[in-house]
Tab-separated table of C-alpha atoms in Angstrom:
chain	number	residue	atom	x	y	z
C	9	UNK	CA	0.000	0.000	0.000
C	10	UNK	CA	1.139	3.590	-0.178
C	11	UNK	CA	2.004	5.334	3.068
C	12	UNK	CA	2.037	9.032	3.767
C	13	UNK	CA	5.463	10.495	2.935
C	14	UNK	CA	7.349	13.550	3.065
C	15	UNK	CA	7.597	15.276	-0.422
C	16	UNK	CA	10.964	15.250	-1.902
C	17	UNK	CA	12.883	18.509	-0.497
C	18	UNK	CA	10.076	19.258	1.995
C	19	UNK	CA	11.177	20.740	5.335
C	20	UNK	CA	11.446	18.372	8.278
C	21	UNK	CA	8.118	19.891	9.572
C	22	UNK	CA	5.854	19.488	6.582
C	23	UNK	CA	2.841	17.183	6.792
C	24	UNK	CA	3.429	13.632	5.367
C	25	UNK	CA	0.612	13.081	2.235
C	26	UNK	CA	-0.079	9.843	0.221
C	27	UNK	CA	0.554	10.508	-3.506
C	28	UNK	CA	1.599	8.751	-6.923
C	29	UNK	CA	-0.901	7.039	-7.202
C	30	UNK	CA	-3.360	6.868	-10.397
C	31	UNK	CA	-7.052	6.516	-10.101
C	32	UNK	CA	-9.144	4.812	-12.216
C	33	UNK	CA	-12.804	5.981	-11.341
C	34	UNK	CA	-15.633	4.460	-13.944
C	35	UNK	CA	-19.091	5.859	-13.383
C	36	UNK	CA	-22.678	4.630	-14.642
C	37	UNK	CA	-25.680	6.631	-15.083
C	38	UNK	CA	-27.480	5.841	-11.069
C	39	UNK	CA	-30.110	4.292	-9.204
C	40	UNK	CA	-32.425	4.783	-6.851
C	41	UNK	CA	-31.389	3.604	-3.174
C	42	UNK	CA	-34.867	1.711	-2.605
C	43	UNK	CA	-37.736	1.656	-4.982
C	44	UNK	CA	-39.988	2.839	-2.500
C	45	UNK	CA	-42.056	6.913	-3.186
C	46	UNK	CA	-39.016	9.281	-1.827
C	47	UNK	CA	-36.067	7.595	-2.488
C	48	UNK	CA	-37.629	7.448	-6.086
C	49	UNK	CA	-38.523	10.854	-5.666
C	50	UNK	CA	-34.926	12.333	-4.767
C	51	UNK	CA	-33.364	10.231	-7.240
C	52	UNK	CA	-36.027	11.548	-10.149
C	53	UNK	CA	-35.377	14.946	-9.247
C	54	UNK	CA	-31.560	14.654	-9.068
C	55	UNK	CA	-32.099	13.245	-12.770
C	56	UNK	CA	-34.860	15.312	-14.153
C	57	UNK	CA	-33.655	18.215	-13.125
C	58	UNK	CA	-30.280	17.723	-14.799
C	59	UNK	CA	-29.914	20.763	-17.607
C	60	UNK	CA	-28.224	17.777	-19.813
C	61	UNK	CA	-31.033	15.287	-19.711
C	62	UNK	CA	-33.648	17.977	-19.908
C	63	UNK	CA	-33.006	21.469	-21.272
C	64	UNK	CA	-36.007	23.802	-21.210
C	65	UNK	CA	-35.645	26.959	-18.760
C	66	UNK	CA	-35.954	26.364	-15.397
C	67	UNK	CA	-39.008	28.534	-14.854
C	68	UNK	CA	-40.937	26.418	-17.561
C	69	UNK	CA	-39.604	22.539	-16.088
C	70	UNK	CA	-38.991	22.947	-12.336
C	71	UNK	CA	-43.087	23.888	-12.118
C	72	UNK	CA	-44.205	20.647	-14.206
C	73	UNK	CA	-41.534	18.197	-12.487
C	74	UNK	CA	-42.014	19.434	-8.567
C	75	UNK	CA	-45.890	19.991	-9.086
C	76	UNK	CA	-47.100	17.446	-11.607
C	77	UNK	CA	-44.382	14.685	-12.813
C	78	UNK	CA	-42.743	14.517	-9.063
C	79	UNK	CA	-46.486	13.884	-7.229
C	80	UNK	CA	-47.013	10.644	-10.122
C	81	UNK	CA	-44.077	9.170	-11.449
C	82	UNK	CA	-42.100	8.051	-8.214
C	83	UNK	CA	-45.102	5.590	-7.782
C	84	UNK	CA	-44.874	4.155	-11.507
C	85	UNK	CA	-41.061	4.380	-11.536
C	86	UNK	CA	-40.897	2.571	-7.907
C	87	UNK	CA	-43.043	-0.177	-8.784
C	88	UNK	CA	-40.850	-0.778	-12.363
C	89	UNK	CA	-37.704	-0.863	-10.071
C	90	UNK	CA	-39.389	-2.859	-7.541
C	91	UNK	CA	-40.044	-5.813	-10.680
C	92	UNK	CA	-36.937	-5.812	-11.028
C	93	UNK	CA	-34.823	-5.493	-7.334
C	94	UNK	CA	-32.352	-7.192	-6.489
C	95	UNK	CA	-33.914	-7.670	-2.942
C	96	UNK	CA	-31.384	-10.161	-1.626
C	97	UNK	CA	-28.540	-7.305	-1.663
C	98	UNK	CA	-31.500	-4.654	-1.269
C	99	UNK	CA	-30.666	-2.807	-4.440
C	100	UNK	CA	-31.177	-2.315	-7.913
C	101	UNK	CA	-29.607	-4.586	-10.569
C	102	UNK	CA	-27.298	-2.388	-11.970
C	103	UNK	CA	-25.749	-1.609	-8.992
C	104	UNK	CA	-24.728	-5.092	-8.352
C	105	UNK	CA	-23.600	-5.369	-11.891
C	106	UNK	CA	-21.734	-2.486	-11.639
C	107	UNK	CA	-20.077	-3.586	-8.383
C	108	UNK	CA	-19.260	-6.773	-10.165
C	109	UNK	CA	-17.546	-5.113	-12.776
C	110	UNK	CA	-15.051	-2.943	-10.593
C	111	UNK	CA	-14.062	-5.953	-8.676
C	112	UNK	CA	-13.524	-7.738	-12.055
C	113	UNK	CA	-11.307	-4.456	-13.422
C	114	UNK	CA	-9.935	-3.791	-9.830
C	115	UNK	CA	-8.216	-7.522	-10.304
C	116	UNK	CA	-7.435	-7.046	-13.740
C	117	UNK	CA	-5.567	-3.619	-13.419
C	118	UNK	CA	-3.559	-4.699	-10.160
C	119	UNK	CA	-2.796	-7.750	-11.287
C	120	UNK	CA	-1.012	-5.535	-14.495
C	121	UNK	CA	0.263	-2.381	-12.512
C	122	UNK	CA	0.016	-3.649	-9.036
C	123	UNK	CA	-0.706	-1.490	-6.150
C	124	UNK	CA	0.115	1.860	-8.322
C	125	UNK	CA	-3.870	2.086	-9.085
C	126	UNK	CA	-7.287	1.988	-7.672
C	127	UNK	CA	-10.455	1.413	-9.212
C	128	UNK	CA	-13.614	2.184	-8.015
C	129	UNK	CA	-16.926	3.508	-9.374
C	130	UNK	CA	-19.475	5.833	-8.815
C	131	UNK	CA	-22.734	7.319	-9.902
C	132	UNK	CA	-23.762	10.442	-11.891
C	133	UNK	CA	-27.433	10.359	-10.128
C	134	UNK	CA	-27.818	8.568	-6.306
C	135	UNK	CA	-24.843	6.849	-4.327
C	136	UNK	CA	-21.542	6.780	-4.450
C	137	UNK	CA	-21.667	10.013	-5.564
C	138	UNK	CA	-18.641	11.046	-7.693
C	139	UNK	CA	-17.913	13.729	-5.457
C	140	UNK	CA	-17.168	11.043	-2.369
C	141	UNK	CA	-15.370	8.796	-4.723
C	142	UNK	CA	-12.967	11.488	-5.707
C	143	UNK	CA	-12.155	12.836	-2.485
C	144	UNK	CA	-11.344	9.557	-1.658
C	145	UNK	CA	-9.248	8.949	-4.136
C	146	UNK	CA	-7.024	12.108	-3.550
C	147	UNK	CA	-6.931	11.019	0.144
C	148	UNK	CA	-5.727	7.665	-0.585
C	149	UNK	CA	-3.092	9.209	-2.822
C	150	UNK	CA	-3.916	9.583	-6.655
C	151	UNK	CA	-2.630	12.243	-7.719
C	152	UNK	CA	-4.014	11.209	-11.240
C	153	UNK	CA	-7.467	10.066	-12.324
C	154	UNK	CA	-8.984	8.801	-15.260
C	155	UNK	CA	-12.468	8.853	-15.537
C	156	UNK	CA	-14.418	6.598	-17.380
C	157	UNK	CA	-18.284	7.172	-18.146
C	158	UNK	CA	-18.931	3.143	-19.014
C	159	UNK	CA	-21.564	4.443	-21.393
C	160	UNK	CA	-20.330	3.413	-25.315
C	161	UNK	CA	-21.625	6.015	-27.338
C	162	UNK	CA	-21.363	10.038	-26.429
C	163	UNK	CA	-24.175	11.574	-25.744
C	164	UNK	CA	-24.371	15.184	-23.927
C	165	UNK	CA	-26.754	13.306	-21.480
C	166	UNK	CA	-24.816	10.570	-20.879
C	167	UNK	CA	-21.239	11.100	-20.888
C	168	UNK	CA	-21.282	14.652	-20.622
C	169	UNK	CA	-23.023	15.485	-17.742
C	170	UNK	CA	-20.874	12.434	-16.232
C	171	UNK	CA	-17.777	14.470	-17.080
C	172	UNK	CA	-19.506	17.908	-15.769
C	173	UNK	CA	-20.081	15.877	-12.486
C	174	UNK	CA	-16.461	14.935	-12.367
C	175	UNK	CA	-15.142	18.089	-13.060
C	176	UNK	CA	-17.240	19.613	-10.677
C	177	UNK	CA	-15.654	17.626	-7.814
C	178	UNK	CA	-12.197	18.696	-9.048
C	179	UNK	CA	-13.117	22.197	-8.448
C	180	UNK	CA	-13.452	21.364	-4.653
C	181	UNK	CA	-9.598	20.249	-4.393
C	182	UNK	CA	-7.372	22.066	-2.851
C	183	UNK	CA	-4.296	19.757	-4.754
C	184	UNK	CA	-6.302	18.732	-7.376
C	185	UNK	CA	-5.227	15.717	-9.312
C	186	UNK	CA	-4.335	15.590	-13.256
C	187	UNK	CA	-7.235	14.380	-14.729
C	188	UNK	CA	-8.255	12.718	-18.031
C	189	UNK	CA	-11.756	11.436	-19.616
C	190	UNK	CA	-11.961	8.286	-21.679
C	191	UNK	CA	-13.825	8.855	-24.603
C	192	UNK	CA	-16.497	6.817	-26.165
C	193	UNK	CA	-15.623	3.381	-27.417
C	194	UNK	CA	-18.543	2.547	-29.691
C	195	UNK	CA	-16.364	1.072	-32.692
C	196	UNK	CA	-13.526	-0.841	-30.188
C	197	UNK	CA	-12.805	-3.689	-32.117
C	198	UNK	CA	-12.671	-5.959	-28.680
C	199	UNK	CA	-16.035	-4.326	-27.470
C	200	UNK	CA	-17.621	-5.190	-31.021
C	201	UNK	CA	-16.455	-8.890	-30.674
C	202	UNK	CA	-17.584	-9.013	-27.037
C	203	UNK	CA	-21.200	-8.346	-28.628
C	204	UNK	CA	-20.486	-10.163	-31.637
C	205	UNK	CA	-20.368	-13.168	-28.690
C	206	UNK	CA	-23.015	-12.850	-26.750
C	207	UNK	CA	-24.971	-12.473	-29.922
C	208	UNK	CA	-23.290	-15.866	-31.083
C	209	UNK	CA	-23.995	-17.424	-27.879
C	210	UNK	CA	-27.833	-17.007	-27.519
C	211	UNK	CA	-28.316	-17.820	-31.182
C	212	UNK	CA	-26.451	-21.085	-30.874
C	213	UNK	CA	-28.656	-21.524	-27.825
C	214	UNK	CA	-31.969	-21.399	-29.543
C	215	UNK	CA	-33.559	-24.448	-31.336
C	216	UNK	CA	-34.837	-21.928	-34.299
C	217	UNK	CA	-33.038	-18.954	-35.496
C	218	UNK	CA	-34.551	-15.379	-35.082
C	219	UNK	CA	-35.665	-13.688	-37.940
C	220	UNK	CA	-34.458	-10.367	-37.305
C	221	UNK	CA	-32.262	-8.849	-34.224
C	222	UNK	CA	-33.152	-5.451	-33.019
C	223	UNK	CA	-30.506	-3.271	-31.796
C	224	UNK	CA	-32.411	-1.281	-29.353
C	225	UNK	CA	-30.150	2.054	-28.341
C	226	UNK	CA	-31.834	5.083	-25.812
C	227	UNK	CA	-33.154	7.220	-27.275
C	228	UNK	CA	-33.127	11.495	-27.721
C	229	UNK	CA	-34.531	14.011	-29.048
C	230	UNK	CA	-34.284	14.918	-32.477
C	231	UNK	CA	-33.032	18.078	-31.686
C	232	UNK	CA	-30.298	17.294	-29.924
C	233	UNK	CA	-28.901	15.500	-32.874
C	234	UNK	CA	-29.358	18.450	-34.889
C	235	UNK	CA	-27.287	20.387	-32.116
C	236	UNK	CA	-24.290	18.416	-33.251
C	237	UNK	CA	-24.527	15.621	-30.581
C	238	UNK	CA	-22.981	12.426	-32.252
C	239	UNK	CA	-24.767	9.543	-30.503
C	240	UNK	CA	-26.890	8.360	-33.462
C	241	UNK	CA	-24.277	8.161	-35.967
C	242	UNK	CA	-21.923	6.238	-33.196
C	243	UNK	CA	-24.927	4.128	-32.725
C	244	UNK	CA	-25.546	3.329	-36.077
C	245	UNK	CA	-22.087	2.335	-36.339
C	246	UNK	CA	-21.583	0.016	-34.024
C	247	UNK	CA	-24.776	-1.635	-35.490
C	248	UNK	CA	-22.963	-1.744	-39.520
C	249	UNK	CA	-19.885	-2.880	-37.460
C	250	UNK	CA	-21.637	-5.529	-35.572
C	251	UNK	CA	-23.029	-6.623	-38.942
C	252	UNK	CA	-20.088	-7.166	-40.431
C	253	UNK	CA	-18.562	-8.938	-37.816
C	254	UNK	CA	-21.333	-11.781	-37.653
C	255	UNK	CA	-21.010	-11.880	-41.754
C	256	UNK	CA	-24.338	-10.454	-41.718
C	257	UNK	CA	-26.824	-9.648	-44.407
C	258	UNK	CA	-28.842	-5.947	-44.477
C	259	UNK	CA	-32.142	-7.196	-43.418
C	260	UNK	CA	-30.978	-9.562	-40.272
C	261	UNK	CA	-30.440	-6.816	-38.111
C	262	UNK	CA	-31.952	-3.114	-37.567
C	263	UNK	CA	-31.060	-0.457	-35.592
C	264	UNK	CA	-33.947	1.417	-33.177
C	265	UNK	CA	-34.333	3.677	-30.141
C	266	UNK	CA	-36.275	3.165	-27.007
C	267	UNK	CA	-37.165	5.562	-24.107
C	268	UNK	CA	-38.938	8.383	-25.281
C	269	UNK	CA	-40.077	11.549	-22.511
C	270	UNK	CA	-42.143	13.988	-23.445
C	271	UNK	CA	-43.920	15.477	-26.070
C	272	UNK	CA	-40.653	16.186	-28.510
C	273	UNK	CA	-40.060	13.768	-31.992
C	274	UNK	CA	-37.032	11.219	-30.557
C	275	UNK	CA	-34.926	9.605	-32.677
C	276	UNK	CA	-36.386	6.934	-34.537
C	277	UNK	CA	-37.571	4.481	-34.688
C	278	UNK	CA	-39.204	3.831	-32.062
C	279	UNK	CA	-38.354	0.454	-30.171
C	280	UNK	CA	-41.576	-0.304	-28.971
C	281	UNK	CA	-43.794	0.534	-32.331
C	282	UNK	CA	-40.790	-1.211	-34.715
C	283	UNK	CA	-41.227	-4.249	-32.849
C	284	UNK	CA	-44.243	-4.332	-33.706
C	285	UNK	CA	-44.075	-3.596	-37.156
C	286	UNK	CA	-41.684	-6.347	-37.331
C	287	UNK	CA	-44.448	-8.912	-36.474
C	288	UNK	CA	-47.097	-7.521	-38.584
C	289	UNK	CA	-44.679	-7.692	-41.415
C	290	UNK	CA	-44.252	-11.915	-40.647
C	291	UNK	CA	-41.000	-11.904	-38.500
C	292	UNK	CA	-42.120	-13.806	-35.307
C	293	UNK	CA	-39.232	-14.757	-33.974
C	294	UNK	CA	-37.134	-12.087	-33.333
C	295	UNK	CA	-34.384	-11.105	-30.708
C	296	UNK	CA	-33.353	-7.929	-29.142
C	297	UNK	CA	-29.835	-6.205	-28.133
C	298	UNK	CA	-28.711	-3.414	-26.131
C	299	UNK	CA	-25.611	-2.219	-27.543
C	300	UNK	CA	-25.625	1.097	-25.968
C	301	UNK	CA	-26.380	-0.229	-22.160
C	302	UNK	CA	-22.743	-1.683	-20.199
C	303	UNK	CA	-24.960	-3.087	-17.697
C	304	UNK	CA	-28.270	-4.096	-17.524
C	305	UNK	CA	-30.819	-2.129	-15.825
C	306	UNK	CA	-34.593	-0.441	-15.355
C	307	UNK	CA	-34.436	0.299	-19.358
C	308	UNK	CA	-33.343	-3.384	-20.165
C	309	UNK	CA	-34.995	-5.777	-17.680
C	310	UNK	CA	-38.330	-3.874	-17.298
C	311	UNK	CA	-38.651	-1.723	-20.902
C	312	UNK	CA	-37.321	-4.392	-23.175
C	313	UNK	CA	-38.011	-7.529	-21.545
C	314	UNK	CA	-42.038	-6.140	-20.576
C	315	UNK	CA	-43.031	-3.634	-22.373
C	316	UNK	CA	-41.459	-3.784	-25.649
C	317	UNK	CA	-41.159	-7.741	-25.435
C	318	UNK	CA	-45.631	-7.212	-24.975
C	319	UNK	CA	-46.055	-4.970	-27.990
C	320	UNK	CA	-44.753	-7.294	-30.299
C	321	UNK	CA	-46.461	-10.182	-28.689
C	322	UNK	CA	-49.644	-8.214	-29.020
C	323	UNK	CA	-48.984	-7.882	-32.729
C	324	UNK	CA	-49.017	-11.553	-33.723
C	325	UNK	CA	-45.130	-12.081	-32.790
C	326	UNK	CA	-44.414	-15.546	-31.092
C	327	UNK	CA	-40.618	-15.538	-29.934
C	328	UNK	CA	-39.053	-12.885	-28.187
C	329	UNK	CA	-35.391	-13.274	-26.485
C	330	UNK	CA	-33.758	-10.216	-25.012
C	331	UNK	CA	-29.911	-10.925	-25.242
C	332	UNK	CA	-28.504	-9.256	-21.770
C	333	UNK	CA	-26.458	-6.994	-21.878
C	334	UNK	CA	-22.484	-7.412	-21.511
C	335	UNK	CA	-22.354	-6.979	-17.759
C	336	UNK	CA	-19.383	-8.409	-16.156
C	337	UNK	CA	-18.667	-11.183	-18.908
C	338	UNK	CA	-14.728	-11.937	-19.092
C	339	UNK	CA	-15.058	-10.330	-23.157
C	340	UNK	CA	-16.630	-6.966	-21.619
C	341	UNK	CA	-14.074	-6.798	-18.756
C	342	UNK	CA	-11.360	-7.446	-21.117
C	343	UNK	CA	-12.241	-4.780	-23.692
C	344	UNK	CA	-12.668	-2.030	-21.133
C	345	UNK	CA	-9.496	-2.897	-19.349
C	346	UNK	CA	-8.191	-2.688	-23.016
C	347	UNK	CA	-9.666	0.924	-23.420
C	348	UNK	CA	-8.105	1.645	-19.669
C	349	UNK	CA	-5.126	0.814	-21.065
C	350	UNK	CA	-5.137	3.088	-23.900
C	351	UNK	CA	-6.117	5.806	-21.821
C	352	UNK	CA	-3.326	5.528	-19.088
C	353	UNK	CA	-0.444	5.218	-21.931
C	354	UNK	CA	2.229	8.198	-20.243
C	355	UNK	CA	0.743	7.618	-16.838
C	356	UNK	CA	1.557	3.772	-16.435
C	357	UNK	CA	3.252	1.721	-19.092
């Protein structure tokens, strides 16, 4: 472990402090800390009221979400979370995912650098906060970080507001670390054949074939595409690149969004009416991806696997399959520790 030291030259009276070490911080999008009205409440508002996720003027939102969506949608929201709890641990699914991962990275980046790192994670929205996890890390001695949003794809309400988040804990160091940001890793060539495997796997599972599979990414606005945001070209990307890894032809796989919020067009299209489409148009047997999701969670267990997996059963479809996400398979821990490694190249080599 590293001690508290002198600094090189100091006086014989200054303070000893832990440093040179690097931090390796990877954060997820949140999660509620029960699924019961006001932890889903603070949680909702925490996200909601986040300018990236939801840009109108304050004077217009904060009224709607504190007065109308606030009073309603902890109630709806708790009882999707609570279908989907991981009430053994008493919490939320991707939480223990997420846990799962860092141990599986924590392993992986001491067994290469040894105790010159530490990995942890945190949480834009809910607990750990990013804020703890980086005061943390400068007390234990990391006098670099790299941060990693484990989100694929850029998106301003995704990775950015993860970034803002971290950078807003820097400002509250007095000795404030050297910092980096991965950036997105949506065409990785070891994150492509980690889906490129799962896909492989369930298909060699299943007695008959599916007809199509549906790459379901979250969804955004319209607009903010138009703003210059690049998450539906990187998504449509990794979807040709995917192709062309499984030796794929055009019509076996198509790319959609899920997750709309309010009254704006989203990208499209939509997850839920596509699916649909899909069986009206003969495919019944079809199977669904989320590319753009590291770890499964409210939008993959409850969205996919209910609601979208019932509107295309309503609509004369007969096999569904959801294909989980990558979680803390060995091929998903080994591509991230490979974009880790890219990332710390002058830090640690």
């Amino acid at each position: 472990m590293f001690d508290a030291t002198r600094p090189t030259h100091a006086p014989a009276d200054h303070p000893k402090v832990k440093m040179g070490r690097v931090g390796i911080l990877i954060a997820n999008l949140g999660t509620p800390d029960d699924f019961g009205y006001w932890p889903m409440r603070r949680y909702l508002n925490e996200f909601l009221s986040d300018k990236r996720v939801i840009d109108y003027p304050a004077w217009k939102w904060q009224p709607i979400l504190q007065g109308i969506i606030l009073t309603k949608r902890p109630f709806s929201s708790g009882e999707a979370y609570k279908s989907i709890w991981n009430h053994d641990k008493g919490e939320s699914p991707l939480m223990t995912i997420t846990k799962d991962q860092t141990i599986k990275l924590r392993e992986a980046m001491q067994a290469r650098y040894g105790d010159r790192v530490m990995v942890d994670f945190c949480m834009r929205y809910g607990n750990p906060s990013t804020n703890s996890k980086v005061r943390q890390m400068v007390a234990e001695g990391c006098d670099r970080i790299l941060f990693f949003p484990l989100y694929p794809h850029y998106a301003g309400a995704t990775s950015a507001t993860a970034n803002d988040q971290f950078f807003r804990a820097l400002m509250k160091e007095t000795w404030q670390p050297a910092s980096r940001t991965v950036p997105a890793y949506f065409d990785e060539p070891a994150y492509i054949d980690a889906l490129a495997g799962s896909v492989e796997r369930a298909y060699a599972a299943m007695k008959t074939k599916p007809d199509v599979l549906v790459c379901s990414y979250h969804g955004m606005p319209e607009r903010y595409l138009q703003q210059g945001d690049p998450y539906h070209c990187q998504c449509i990307k990794t979807s040709r690149l995917l192709k062309e890894r499984l030796g794929w032809s055009d019509d076996q796989l198509v790319s959609t969004f899920q997750s709309r919020f309010g009254p704006e067009e989203w990208l499209k299209p939509y997850t839920v009416d596509h699916v649909a489409d899909l069986a009206r148009a003969g495919n019944k047997n079809i199977a669904v991806i989320a590319p753009a999701f590291s770890a499964d969670c409210i939008e993959t267990l409850e969205e996919i696997n209910e609601e979208i997996r019932e509107s295309f059963e309503e609509a004369g479809g007969e096999a569904f399959t959801y294909i989980p996400c990558l979680n803390d398979d060995d091929s998903h821990i080994a591509a991230l520790g490979k974009v880790i490694e890219d990332n710390l190249r002058g830090w640690l080599d």
